[in-house]
Short mmCIF file of C-alpha atoms in Angstrom, two decimals:
data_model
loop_
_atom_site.label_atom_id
_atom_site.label_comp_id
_atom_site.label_asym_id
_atom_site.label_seq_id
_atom_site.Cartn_x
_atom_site.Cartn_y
_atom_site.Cartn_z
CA UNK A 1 106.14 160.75 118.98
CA UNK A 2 104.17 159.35 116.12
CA UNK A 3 100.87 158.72 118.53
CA UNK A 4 101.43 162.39 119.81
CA UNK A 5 101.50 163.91 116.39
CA UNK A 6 98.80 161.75 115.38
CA UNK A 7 96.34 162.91 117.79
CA UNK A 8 97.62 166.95 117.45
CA UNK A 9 96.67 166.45 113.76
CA UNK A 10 93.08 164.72 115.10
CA UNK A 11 92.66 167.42 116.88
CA UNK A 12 93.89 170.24 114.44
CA UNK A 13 91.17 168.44 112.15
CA UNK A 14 88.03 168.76 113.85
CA UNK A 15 89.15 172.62 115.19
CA UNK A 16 88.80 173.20 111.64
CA UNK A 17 85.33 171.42 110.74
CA UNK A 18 83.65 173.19 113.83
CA UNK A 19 85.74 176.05 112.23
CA UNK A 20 84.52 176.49 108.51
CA UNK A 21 82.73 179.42 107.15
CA UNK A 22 79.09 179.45 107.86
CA UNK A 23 76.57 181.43 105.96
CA UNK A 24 74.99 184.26 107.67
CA UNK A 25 72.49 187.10 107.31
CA UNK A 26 73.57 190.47 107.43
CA UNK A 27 71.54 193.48 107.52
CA UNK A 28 73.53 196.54 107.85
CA UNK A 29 74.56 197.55 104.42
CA UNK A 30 77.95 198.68 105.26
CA UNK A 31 78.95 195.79 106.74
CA UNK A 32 77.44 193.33 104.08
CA UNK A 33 79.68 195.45 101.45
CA UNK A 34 82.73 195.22 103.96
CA UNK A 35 81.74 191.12 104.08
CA UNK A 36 81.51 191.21 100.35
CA UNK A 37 85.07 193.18 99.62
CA UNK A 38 86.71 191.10 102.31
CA UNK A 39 85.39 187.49 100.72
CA UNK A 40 86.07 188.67 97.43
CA UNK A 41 89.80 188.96 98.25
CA UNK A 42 90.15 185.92 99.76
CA UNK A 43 88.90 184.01 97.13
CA UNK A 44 91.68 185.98 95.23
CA UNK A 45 94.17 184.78 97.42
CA UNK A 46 96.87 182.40 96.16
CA UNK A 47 95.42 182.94 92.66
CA UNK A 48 98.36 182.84 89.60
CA UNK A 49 98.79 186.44 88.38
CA UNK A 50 97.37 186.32 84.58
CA UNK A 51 100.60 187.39 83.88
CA UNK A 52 102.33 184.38 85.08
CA UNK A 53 99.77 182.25 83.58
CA UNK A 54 100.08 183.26 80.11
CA UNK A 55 104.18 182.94 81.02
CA UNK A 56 103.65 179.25 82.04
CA UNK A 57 101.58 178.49 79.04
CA UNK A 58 104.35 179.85 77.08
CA UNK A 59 106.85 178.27 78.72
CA UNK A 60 104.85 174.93 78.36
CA UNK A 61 104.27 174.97 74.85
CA UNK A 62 108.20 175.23 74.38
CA UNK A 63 108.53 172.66 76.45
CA UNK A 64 110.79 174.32 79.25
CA UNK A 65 107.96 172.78 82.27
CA UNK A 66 108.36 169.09 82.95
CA UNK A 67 107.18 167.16 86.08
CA UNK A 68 110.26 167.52 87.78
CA UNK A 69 109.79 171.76 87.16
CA UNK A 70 108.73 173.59 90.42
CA UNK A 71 106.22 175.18 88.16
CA UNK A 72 104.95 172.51 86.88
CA UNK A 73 101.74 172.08 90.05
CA UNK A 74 100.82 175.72 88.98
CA UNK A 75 99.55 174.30 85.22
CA UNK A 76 96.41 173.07 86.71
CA UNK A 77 95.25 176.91 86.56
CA UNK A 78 96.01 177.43 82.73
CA UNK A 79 94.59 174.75 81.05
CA UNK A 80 92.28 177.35 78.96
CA UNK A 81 95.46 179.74 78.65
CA UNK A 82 96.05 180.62 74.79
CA UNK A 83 99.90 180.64 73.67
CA UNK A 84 100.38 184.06 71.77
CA UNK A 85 96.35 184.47 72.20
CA UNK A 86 96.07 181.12 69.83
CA UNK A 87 92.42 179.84 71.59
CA UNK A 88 93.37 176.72 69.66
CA UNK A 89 96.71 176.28 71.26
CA UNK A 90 96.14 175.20 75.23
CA UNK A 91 96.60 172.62 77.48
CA UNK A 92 93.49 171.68 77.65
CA UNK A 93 92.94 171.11 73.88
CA UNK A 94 96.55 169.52 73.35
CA UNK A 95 95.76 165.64 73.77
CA UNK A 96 99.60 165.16 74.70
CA UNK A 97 100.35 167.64 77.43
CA UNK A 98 96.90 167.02 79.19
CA UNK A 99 97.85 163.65 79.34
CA UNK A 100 101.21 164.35 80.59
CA UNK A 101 100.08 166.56 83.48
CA UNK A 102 97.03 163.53 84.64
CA UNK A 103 99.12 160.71 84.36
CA UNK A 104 101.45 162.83 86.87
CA UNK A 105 98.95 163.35 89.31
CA UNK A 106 97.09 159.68 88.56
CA UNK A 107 100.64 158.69 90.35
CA UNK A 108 100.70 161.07 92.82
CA UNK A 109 97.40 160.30 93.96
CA UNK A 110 97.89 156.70 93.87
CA UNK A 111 101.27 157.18 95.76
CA UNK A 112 98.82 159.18 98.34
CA UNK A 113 99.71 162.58 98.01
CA UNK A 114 97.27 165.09 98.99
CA UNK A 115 96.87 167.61 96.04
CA UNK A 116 93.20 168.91 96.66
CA UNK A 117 94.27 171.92 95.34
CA UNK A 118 94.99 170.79 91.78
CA UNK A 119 92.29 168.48 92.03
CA UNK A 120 90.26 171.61 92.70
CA UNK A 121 91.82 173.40 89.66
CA UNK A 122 91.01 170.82 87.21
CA UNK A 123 87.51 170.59 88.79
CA UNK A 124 86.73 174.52 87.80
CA UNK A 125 88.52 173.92 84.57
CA UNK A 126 86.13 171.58 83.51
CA UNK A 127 83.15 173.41 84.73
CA UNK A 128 84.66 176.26 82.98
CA UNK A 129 85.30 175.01 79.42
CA UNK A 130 84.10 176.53 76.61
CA UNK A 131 83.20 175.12 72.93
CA UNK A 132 83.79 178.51 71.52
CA UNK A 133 85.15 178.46 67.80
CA UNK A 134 87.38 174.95 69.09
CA UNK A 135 87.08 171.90 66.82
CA UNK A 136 84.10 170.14 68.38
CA UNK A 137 85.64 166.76 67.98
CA UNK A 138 88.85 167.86 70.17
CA UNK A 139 87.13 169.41 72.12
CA UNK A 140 84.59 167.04 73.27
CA UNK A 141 87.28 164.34 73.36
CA UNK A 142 89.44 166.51 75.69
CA UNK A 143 86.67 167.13 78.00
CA UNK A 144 85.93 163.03 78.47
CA UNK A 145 89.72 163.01 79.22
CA UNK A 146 89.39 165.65 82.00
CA UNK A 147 86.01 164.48 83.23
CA UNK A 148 87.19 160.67 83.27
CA UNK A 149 90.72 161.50 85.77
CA UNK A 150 88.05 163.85 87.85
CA UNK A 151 85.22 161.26 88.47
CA UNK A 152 87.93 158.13 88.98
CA UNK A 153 90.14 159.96 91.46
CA UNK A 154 87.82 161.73 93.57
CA UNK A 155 87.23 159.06 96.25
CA UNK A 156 90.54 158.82 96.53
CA UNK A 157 91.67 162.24 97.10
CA UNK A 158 89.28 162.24 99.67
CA UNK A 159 91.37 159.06 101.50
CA UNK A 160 94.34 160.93 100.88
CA UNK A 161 93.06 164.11 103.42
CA UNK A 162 91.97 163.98 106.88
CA UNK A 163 90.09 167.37 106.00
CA UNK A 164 88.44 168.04 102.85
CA UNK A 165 88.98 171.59 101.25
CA UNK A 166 86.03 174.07 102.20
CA UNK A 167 85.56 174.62 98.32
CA UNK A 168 85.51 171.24 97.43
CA UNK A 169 82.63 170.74 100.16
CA UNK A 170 79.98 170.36 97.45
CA UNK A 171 81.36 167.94 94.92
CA UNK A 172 79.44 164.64 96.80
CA UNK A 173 76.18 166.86 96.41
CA UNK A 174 76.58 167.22 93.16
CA UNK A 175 78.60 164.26 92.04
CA UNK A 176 76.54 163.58 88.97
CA UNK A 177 78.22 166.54 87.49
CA UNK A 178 80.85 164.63 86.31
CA UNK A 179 78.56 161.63 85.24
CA UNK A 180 78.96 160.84 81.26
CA UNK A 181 75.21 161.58 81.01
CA UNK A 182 75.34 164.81 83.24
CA UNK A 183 73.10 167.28 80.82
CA UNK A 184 70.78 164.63 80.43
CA UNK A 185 70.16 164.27 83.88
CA UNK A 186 69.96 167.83 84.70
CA UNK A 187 67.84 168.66 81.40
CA UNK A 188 65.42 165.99 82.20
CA UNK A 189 64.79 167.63 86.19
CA UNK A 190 64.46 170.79 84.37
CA UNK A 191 62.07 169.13 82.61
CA UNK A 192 60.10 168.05 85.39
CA UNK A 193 59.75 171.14 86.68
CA UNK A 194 62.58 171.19 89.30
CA UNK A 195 64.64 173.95 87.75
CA UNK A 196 65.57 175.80 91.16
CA UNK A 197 67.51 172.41 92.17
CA UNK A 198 69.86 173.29 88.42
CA UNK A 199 70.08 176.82 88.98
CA UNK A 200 70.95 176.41 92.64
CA UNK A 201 73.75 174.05 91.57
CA UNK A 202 75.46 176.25 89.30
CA UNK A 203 75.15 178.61 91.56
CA UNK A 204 77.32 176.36 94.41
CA UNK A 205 79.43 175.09 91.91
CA UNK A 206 80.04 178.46 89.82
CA UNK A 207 79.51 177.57 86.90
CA UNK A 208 79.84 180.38 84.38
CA UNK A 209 77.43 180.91 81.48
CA UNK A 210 80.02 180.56 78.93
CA UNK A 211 80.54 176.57 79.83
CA UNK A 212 79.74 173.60 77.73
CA UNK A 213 77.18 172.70 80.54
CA UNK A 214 74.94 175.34 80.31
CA UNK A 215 75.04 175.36 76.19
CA UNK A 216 74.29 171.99 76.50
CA UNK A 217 71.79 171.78 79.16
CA UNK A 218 70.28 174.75 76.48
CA UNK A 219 70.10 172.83 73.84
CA UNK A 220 69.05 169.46 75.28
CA UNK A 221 65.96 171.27 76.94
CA UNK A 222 64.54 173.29 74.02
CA UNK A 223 65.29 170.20 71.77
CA UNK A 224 62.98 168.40 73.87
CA UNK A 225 60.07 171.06 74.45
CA UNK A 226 60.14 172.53 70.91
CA UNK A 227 59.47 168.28 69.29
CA UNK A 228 56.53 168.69 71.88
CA UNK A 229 53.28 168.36 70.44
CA UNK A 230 51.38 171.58 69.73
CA UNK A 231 49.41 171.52 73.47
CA UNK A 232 52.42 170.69 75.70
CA UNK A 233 54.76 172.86 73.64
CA UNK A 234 52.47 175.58 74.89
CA UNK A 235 52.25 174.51 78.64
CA UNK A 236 55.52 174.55 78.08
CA UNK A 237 56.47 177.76 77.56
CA UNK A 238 56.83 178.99 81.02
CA UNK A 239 59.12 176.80 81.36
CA UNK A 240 60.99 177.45 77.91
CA UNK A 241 61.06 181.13 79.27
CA UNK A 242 62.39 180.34 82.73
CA UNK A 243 65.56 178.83 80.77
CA UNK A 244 66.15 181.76 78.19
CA UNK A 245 66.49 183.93 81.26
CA UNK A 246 68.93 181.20 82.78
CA UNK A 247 71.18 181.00 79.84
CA UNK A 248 71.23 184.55 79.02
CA UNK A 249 74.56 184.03 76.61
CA UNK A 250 71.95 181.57 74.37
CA UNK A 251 68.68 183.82 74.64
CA UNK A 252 68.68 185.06 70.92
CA UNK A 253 68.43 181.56 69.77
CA UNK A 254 65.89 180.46 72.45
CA UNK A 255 63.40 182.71 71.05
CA UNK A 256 64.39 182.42 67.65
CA UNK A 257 63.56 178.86 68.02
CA UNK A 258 60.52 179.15 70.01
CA UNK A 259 59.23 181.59 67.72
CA UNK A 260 59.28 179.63 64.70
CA UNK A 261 58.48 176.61 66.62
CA UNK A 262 55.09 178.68 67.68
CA UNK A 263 54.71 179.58 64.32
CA UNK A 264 54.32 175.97 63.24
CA UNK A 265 51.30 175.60 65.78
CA UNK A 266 47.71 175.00 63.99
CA UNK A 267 46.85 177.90 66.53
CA UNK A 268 48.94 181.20 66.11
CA UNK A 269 46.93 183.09 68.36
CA UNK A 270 48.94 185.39 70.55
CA UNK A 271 50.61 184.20 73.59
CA UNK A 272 50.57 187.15 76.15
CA UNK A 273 53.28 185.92 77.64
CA UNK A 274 55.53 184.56 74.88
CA UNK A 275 54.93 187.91 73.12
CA UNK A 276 55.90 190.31 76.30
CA UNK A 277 59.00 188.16 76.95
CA UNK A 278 59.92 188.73 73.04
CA UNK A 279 59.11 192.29 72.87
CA UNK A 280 61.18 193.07 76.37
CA UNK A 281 63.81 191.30 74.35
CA UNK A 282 64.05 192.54 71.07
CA UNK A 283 61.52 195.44 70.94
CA UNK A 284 58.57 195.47 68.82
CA UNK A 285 59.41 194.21 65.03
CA UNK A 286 57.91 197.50 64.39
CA UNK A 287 59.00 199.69 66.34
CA UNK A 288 62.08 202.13 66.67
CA UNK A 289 64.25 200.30 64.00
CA UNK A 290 67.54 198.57 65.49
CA UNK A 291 70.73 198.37 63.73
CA UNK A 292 71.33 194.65 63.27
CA UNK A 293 68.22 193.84 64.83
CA UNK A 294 67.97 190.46 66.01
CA UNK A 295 64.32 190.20 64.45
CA UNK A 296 66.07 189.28 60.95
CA UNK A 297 67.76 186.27 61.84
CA UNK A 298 63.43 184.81 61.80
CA UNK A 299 61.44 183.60 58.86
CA UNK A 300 59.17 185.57 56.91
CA UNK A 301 56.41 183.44 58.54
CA UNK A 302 57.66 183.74 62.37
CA UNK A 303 58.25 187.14 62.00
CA UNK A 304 54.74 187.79 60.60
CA UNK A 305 53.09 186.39 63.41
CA UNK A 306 55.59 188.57 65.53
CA UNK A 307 53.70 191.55 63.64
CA UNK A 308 50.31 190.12 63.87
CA UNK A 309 50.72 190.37 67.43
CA UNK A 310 51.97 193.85 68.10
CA UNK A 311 48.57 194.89 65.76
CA UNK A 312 46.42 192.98 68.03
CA UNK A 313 47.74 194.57 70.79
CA UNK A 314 47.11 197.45 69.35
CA UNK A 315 43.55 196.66 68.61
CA UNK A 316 42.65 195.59 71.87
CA UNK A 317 44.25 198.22 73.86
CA UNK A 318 42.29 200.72 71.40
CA UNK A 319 38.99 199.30 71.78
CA UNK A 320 39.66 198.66 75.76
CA UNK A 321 39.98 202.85 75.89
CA UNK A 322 36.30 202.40 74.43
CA UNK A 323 33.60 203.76 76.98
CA UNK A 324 29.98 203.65 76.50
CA UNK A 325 28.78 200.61 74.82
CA UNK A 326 30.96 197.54 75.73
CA UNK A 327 29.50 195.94 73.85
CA UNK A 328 29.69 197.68 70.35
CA UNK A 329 33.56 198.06 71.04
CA UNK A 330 33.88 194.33 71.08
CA UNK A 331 32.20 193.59 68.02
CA UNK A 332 34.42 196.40 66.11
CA UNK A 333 37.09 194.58 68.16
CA UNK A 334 36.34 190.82 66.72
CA UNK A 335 35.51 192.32 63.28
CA UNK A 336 38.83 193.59 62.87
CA UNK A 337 40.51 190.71 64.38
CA UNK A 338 39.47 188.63 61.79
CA UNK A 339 41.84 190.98 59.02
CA UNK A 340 44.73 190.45 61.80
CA UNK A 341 47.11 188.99 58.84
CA UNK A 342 46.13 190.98 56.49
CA UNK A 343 47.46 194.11 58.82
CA UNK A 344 50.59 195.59 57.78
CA UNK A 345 50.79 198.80 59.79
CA UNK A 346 49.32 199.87 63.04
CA UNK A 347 49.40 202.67 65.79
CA UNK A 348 47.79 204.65 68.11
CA UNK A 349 47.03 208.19 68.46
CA UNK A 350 46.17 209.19 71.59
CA UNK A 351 44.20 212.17 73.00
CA UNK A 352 45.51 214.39 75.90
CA UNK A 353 43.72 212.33 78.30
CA UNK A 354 45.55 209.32 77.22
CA UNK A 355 49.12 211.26 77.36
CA UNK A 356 48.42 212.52 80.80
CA UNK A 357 47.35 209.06 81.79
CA UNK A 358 50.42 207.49 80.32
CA UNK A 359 52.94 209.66 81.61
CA UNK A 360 51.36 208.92 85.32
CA UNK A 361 51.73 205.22 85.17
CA UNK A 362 55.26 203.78 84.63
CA UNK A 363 53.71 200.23 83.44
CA UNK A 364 51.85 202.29 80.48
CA UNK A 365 55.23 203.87 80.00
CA UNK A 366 57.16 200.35 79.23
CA UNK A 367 54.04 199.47 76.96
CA UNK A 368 54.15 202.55 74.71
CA UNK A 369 58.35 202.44 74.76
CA UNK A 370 59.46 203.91 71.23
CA UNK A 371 60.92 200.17 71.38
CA UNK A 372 57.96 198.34 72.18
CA UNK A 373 54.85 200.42 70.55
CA UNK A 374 55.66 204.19 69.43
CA UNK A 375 52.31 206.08 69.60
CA UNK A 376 51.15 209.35 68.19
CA UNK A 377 49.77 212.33 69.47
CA UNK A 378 46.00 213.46 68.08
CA UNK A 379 45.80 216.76 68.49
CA UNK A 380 43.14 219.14 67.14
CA UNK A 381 39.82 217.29 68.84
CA UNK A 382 37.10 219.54 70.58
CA UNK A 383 37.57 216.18 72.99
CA UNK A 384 40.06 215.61 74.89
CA UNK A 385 39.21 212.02 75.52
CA UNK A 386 39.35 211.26 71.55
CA UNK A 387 41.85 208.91 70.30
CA UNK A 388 42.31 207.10 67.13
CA UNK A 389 43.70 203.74 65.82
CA UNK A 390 45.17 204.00 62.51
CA UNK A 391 46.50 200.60 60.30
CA UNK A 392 46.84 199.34 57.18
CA UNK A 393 45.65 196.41 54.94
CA UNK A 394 46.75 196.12 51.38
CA UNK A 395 48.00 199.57 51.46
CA UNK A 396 44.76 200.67 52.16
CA UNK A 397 44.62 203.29 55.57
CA UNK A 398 42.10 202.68 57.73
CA UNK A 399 41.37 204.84 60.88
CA UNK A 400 38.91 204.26 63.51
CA UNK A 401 37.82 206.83 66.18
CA UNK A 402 36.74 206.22 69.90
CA UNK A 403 34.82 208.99 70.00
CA UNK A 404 31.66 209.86 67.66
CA UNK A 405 33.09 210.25 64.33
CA UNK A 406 33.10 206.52 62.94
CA UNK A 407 35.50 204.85 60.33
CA UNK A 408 37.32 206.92 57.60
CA UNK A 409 39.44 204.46 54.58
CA UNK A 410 41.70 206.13 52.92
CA UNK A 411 42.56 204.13 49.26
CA UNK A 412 46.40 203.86 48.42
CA UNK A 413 47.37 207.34 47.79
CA UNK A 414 44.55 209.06 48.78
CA UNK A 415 46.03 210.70 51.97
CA UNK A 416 47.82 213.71 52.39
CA UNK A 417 48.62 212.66 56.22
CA UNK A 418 52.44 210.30 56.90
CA UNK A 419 50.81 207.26 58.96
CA UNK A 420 54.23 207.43 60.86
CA UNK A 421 55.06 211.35 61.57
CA UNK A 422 54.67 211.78 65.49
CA UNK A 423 51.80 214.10 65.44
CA UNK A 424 48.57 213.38 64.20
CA UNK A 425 45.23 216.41 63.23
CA UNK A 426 41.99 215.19 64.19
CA UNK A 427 40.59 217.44 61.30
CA UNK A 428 38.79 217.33 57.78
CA UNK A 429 41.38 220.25 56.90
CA UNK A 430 44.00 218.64 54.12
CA UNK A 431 46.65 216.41 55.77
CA UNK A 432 43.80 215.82 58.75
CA UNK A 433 43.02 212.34 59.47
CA UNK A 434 39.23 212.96 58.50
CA UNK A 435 40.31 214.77 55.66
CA UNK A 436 37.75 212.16 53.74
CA UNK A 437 34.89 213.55 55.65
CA UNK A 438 35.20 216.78 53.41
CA UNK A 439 35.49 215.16 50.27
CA UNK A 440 33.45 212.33 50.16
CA UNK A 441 32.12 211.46 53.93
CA UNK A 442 32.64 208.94 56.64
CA UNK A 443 33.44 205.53 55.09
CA UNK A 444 32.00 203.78 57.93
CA UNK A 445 28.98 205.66 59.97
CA UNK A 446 29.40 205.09 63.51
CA UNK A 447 25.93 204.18 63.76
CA UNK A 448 26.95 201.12 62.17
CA UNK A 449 25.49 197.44 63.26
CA UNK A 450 28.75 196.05 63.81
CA UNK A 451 27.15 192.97 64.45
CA UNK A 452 25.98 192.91 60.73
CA UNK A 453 29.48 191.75 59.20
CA UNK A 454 28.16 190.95 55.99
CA UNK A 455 27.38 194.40 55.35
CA UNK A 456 30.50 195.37 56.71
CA UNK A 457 32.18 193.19 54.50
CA UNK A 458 30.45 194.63 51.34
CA UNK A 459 31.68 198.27 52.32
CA UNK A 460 35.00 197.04 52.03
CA UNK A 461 35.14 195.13 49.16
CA UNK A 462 34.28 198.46 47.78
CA UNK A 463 38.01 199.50 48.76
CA UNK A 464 39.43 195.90 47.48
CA UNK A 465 40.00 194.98 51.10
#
């Protein structure tokens, strides 16, 4: 009878191996969202209610669940379950009843009983810890406990079977998950450039942002890069990128970090890339104000090269609009460039051309986002194609035309015009932004050699700049 049941069960097995679920494309979208809705209940299926989860937790901490309790299997799926919402107060962080519960099923399994399912349980809980508030200590003790049962009884819960779970088919691939050394490992092929072969991982293994892996695989890697010297911290950065996306939940610091890391470079010129990343982020530093904007949590230093940046944009968008002489608009370009942190205030006003361009092209659009770089609109120009950069050094207002009518400095308190109203007069009439012109003339003729920067320079010491 034995032999007979023995080979039923042989064959039982290997109807199930040719049997598991194989991934497939599908293209029609109605039955990819049937697919979806039908896999997503099934991985539902035989969950605990949350209800009855926070009931056993309860029921646990007043000690009415011992081994010998017909509830007591179901504890492998509220180890992270706070009694009375206490995150302090769980299984997991309570060094005696997380013993208690191994030590049962060290026994079991040594007995051979096949309990892939709690195995499987305690496997996701200790992908899916979280440091949270928790004392660190505890915490990092409790996970050694948990990771030390899961790496010492996995071979033989696998003796135990004749078929291996289809969940627990990718533990062997990724065994070094539950290596003492894991974030190391994993950091250090991040490193390397190999990040796909992390990402895909977590992916099989579903490992949720909030868990200790991720935070530490965070902070491992940007430890690493940002100690970099100043030339491979910058090769870097791609890379440093790649992972803020990853880790969303730890993004804020990444670029906090990188930022004033950056800042510490003997080179602060802007990083295209760096910068867009940022600004996509956070918004411009000066742009539409945000309530608790994450740009305050930077140092006065970091965050003034954050600045610097958005006025060089500025700059070189401006004198990019330039037509005509190239090559006059890049030596007003590199003459300004050299007062870059000195500037405390820029923006553009743009023409009608400009407007109707920007409104036709939706990657102008993200660039001029209230968020990212608010823009005026110069009105009051016989040409349409004027437009006008307007910033500030010391207090001091310079604006610079495109078009014709050179370089007008207004002194501190010499304007009658808001640098920051939406609407900007190309006009000498009072509150006009060649107002000047009336009183006292251009400051700057544009027939000016700006090539000749020592004259240059002498015109505006005459303003203090």
């Amino acid at each position: 009878m034995s032999t007979i049941l023995d080979d039923l069960s042989d064959s039982l097995s290997s109807i199930l191996d040719v049997s598991k679920p194989k991934f497939f494309s599908i293209k029609n979208s109605a039955v990819l969202s049937a697919n979806q809705i039908a896999t997503s209940c099934f991985k539902e299926a035989a969950k605990v209610d949350s209800q009855v989860k926070y009931k056993l937790a309860k029921q646990l901490d007043t000690n009415q669940i011992n081994a010998s309790s017909p509830s007591f299997d179901l504890l492998t799926e509220v180890l992270h379950v706070p009694v009375d919402g206490d995150h302090e107060n769980t299984l997991f962080l309570s060094k005696s009843k997380l013993d208690l519960l191994l030590t049962n099923f060290y026994q079991r399994i040594n007995e051979g009983e096949d309990i892939q399912i709690n195995w499987l349980h305690l496997f996701h809980a200790y992908l899916n810890a979280a440091t949270g508030p928790n004392d660190q200590s505890n915490f990092a003790q409790q996970l050694e406990t948990l990771r030390q049962f899961l790496i010492s009884t996995w071979p033989q819960i696998k003796k135990n079977t004749r078929q291996i779970l289809f969940e627990l088919k990718d533990v062997d691939k990724y065994i070094s998950i539950l290596e003492p050394n894991a974030c190391e490992v994993y950091s250090q092929i991040w490193l390397d450039g190999l990040s796909q072969r992390v990402i895909q991982m977590t992916k099989d293994l579903e490992i949720p942002q909030e868990s200790w892996f991720w935070e530490n695989l965070f902070i491992k890697v940007l430890q690493t890069i940002v100690n970099f010297d100043d030339e491979l911290f910058k090769k870097s950065l791609t890379n440093i990128l790649l992972l803020l996306d990853t880790c969303a939940l730890h993004r804020d610091l990444g670029i906090q970090l990188t930022l004033q890391r950056f800042g510490k470079s003997a080179s602060t010129v802007m990083h295209p890339q760096l910068k867009d990343y940022i600004y996509q982020a956070w918004g411009s530093p000066l742009g539409v104000k945000h309530k608790n904007s994450t740009w305050i949590t930077l140092d006065e230093n970091s965050l003034n090269i954050a600045k610097s940046w958005h006025h060089e944009t500025n700059l070189r968008i401006f004198y990019a609009l330039k037509t005509g002489d190239k090559t006059n608009a890049l030596q007003r370009l590199s003459f300004w460039l050299n007062y870059i942190n000195q500037i405390e205030f820029s923006k553009l006003a743009l023409g009608p051309v400009a407007q109707k361009i920007i409104q036709s092209q939706s990657s102008l659009q993200r660039i001029f986002n209230p968020l990212m770089n608010p823009f005026s609109k110069l009105s009051g120009d016989i040409n349409p194609e004027q437009n006008a950069i307007i910033f500030k050094i010391n207090n001091t207002i310079i604006i610079d035309f495109i078009i014709n009518d050179g370089c007008y400095i207004y002194p501190p308190g010499s304007n009658n015009f808001d640098v920051s109203q939406e609407t900007h007069y190309s006009t000498s009439y009072k509150g006009g932004l060649k107002e000047r012109y009336g009183k006292f003339g251009v400051s700057i003729s544009e027939n000016q050699d700006w090539s000749d920067v020592s004259n240059l320079k002498s015109i505006l010491n005459k303003f203090d700049l």
